[in-house]
Short mmCIF file of C-alpha atoms in Angstrom, two decimals:
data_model
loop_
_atom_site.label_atom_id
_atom_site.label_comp_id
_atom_site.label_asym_id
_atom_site.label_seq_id
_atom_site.Cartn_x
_atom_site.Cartn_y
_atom_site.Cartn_z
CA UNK A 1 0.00 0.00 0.00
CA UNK A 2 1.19 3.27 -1.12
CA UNK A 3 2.07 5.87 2.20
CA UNK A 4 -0.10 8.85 0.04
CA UNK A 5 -3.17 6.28 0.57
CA UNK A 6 -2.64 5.05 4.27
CA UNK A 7 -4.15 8.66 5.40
CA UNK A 8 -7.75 7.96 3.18
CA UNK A 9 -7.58 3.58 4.81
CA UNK A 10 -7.38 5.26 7.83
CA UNK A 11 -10.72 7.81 7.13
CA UNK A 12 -12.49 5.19 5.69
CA UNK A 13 -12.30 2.79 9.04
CA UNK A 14 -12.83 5.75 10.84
CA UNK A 15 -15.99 6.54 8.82
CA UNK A 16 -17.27 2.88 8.89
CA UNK A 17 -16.90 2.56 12.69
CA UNK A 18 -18.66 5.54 13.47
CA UNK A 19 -21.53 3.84 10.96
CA UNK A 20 -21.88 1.22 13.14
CA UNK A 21 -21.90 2.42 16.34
CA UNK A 22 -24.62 4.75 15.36
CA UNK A 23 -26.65 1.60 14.05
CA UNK A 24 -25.96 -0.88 17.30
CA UNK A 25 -26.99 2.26 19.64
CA UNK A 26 -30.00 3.11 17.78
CA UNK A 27 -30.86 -0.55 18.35
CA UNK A 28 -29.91 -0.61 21.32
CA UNK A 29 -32.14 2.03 21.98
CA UNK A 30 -35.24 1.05 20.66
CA UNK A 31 -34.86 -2.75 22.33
CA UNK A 32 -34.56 -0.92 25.95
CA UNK A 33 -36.71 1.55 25.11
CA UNK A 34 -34.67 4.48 25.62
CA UNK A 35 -32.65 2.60 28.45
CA UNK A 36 -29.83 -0.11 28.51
CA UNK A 37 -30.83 -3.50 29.95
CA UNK A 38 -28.67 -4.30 33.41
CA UNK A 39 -29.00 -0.48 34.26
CA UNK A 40 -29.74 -0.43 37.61
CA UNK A 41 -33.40 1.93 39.28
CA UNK A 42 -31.76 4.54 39.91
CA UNK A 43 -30.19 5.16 37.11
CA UNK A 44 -32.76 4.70 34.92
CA UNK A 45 -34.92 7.29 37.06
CA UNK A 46 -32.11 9.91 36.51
CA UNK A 47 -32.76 9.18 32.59
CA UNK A 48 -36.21 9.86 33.25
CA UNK A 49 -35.89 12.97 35.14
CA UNK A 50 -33.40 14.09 32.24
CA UNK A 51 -36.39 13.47 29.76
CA UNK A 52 -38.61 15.49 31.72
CA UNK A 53 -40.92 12.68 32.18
CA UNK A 54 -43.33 11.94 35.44
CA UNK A 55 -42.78 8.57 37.24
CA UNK A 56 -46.77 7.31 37.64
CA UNK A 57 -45.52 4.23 39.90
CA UNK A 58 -42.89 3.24 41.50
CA UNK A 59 -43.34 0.10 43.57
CA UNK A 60 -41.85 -2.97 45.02
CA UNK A 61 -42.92 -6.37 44.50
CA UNK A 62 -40.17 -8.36 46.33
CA UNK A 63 -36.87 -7.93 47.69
CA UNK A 64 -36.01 -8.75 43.56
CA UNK A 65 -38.66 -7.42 41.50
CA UNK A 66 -39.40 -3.53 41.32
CA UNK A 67 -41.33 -1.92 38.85
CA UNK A 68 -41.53 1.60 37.55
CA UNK A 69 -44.34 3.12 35.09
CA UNK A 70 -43.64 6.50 33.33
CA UNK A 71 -46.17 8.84 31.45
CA UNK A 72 -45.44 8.89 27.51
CA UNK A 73 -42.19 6.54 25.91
CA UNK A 74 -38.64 7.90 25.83
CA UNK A 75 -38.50 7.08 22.17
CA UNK A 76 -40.15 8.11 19.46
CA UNK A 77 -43.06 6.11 17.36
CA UNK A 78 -43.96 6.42 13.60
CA UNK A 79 -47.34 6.74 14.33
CA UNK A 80 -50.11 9.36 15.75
CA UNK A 81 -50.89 8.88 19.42
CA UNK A 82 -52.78 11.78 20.37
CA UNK A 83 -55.54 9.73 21.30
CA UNK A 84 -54.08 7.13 23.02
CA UNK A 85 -52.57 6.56 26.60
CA UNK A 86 -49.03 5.60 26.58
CA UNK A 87 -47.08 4.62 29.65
CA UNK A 88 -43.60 2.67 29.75
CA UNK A 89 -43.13 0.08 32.35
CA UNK A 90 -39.85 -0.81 33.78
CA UNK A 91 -39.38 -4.15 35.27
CA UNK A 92 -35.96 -4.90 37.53
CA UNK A 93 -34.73 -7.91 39.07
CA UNK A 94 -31.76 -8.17 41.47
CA UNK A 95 -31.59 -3.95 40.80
CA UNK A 96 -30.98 -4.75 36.77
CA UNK A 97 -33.56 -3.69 34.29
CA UNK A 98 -34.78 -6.73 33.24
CA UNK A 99 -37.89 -5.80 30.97
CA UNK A 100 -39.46 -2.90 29.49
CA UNK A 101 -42.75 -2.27 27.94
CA UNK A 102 -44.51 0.25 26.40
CA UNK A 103 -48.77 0.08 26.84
CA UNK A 104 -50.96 1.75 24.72
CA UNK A 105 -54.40 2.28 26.05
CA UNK A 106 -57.52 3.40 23.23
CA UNK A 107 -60.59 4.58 23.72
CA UNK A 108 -62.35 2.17 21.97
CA UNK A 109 -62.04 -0.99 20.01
CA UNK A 110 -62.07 0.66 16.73
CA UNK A 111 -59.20 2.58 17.60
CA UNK A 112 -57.30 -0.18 19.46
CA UNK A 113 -57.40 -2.36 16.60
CA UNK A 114 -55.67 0.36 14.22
CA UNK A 115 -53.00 0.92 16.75
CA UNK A 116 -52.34 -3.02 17.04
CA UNK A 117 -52.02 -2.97 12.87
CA UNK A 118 -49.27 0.14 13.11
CA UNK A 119 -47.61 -1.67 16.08
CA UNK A 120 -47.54 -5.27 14.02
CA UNK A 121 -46.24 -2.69 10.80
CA UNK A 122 -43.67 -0.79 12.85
CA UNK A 123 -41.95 -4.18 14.37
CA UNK A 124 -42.19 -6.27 11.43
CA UNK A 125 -40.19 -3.36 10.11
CA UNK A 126 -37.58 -3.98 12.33
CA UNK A 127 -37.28 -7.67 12.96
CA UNK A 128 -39.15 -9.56 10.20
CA UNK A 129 -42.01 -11.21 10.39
CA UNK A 130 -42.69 -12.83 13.70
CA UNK A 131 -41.21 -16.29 14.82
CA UNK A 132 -44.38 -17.03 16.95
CA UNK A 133 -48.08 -16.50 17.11
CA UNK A 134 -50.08 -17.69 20.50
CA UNK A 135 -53.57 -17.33 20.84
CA UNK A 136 -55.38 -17.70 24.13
CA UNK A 137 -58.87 -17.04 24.67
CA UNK A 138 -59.37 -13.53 23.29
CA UNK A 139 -55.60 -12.21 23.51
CA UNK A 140 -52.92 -12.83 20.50
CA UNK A 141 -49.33 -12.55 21.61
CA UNK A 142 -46.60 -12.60 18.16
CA UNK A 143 -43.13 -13.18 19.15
CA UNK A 144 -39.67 -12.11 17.56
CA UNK A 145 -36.12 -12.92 18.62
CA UNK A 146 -33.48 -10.94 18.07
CA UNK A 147 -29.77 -11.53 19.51
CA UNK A 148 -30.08 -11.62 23.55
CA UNK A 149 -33.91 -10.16 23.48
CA UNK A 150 -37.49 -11.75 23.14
CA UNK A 151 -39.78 -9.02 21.95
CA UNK A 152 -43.66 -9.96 22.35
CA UNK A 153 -46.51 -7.68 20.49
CA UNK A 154 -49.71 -8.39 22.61
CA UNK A 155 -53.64 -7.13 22.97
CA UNK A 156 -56.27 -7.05 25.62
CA UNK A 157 -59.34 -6.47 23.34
CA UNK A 158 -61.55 -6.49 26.49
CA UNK A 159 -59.90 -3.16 27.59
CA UNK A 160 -58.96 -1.71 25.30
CA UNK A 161 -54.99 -2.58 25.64
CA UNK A 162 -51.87 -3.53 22.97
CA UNK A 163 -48.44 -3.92 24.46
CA UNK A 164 -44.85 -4.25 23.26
CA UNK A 165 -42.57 -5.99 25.46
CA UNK A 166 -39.07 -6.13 25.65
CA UNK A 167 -37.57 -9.44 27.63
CA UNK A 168 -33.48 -9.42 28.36
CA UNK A 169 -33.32 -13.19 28.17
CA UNK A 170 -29.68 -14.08 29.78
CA UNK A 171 -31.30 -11.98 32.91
CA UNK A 172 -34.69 -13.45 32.94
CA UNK A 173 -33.06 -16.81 32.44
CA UNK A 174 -30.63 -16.45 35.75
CA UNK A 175 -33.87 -15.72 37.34
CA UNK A 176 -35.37 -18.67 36.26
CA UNK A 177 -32.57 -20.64 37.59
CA UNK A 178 -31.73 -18.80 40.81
CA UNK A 179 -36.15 -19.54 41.98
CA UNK A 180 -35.92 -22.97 40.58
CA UNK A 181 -32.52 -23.37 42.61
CA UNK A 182 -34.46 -21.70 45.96
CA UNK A 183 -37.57 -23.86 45.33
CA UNK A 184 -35.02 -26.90 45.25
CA UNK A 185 -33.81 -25.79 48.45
CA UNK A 186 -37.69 -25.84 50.14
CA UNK A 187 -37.25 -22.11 51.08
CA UNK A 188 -40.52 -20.34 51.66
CA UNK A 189 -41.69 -18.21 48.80
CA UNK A 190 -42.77 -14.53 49.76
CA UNK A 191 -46.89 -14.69 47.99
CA UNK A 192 -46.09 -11.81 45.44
CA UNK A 193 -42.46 -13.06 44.30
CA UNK A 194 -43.71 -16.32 43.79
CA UNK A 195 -46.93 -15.15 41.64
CA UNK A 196 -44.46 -12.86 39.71
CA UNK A 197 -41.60 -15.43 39.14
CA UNK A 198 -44.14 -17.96 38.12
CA UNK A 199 -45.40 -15.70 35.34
CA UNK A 200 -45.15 -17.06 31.37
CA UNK A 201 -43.26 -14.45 29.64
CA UNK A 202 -44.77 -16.37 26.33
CA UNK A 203 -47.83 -15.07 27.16
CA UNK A 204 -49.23 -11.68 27.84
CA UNK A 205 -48.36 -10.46 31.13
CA UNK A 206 -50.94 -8.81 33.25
#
């Protein structure tokens, strides 16, 4: 390689790199959310103070699980939302953000439905079409996989309710293994942990 050419090899790996980063962040960010999975609560409330957004909840389940809901998403949607209620849900376990959801609440079925079709759109978009379809009773739940992340588009025609969900698997899966390790060891369950650790994340949570 010529010396006069080393300076433009140099620009273009430069150029390339930066590329990239920009495209595994802005995944990144839309997988979390706005967050990064493994952040811990209070760090993700200082992101949502910086975003100017109001906490609705913040509760504790367990000594593990810990939940916050904020007004409005900390990313932006290709689609009008004026008249829907939007709230993102944080889910942590062992202080690491674990999942995160986004629920959109209509006013009506009508208007539920279209926001389900532009939800469907918008993810197919960015993952394919979906690896899984589950139907139980009147709620559909499609499923996509993408490296480290289960993603789960699911309704609640009854009220009125879609939801995206966002499930860090190698978290949720040392969760898994730590309860079925404690339930190995006959410890005694505290009555919330146990009915959240026993949830299906294939299905639709509550």
């Amino acid at each position: 390689m010529r010396l006069a050419n080393i300076p433009l090899f140099v620009l273009a790996l430069i150029f390339t790199a930066t590329l990239s980063f920009s495209e595994d962040k802005e995944n990144k960010d839309v997988s979390a959310l706005g967050f990064d999975f493994g952040i811990s609560k209070k760090d993700a409330l200082e992101i949502i103070k910086s975003q100017g957004k109001n906490v609705l909840e913040d509760t504790v389940d367990s000594k593990r699980i810990r939940t916050i809901i904020v007004e409005g998403a900390l990313i932006e949607l290709p689609m009008d939302l004026s008249s829907v209620g939007l709230e993102t849900k944080l889910e942590f376990y062992d202080d690491e953000l674990m999942i995160s959801s986004l629920v959109f609440k209509s006013s009506d079925v009508l208007n539920q439905s279209a926001v389900e079709a532009e939800l469907f759109k918008y993810l197919t978009g960015l993952y394919g079409e979906p690896r899984g379809k589950e139907e139980v009773l009147s709620m559909t739940t499609w499923s996509w996989y993408i490296p480290d992340i289960e993603v789960l588009l699911s309704n609640k025609p009854q009220n009125n309710i879609a939801r995206i969900d966002y499930i860090y698997k190698p978290l949720n899966q040392s969760r898994m293994e730590e309860e079925l390790q404690r339930k190995q060891r006959g410890e005694d369950e505290d009555p919330a942990k146990k009915m959240f650790l026993e949830g299906d994340f294939s299905k639709p949570p509550e």
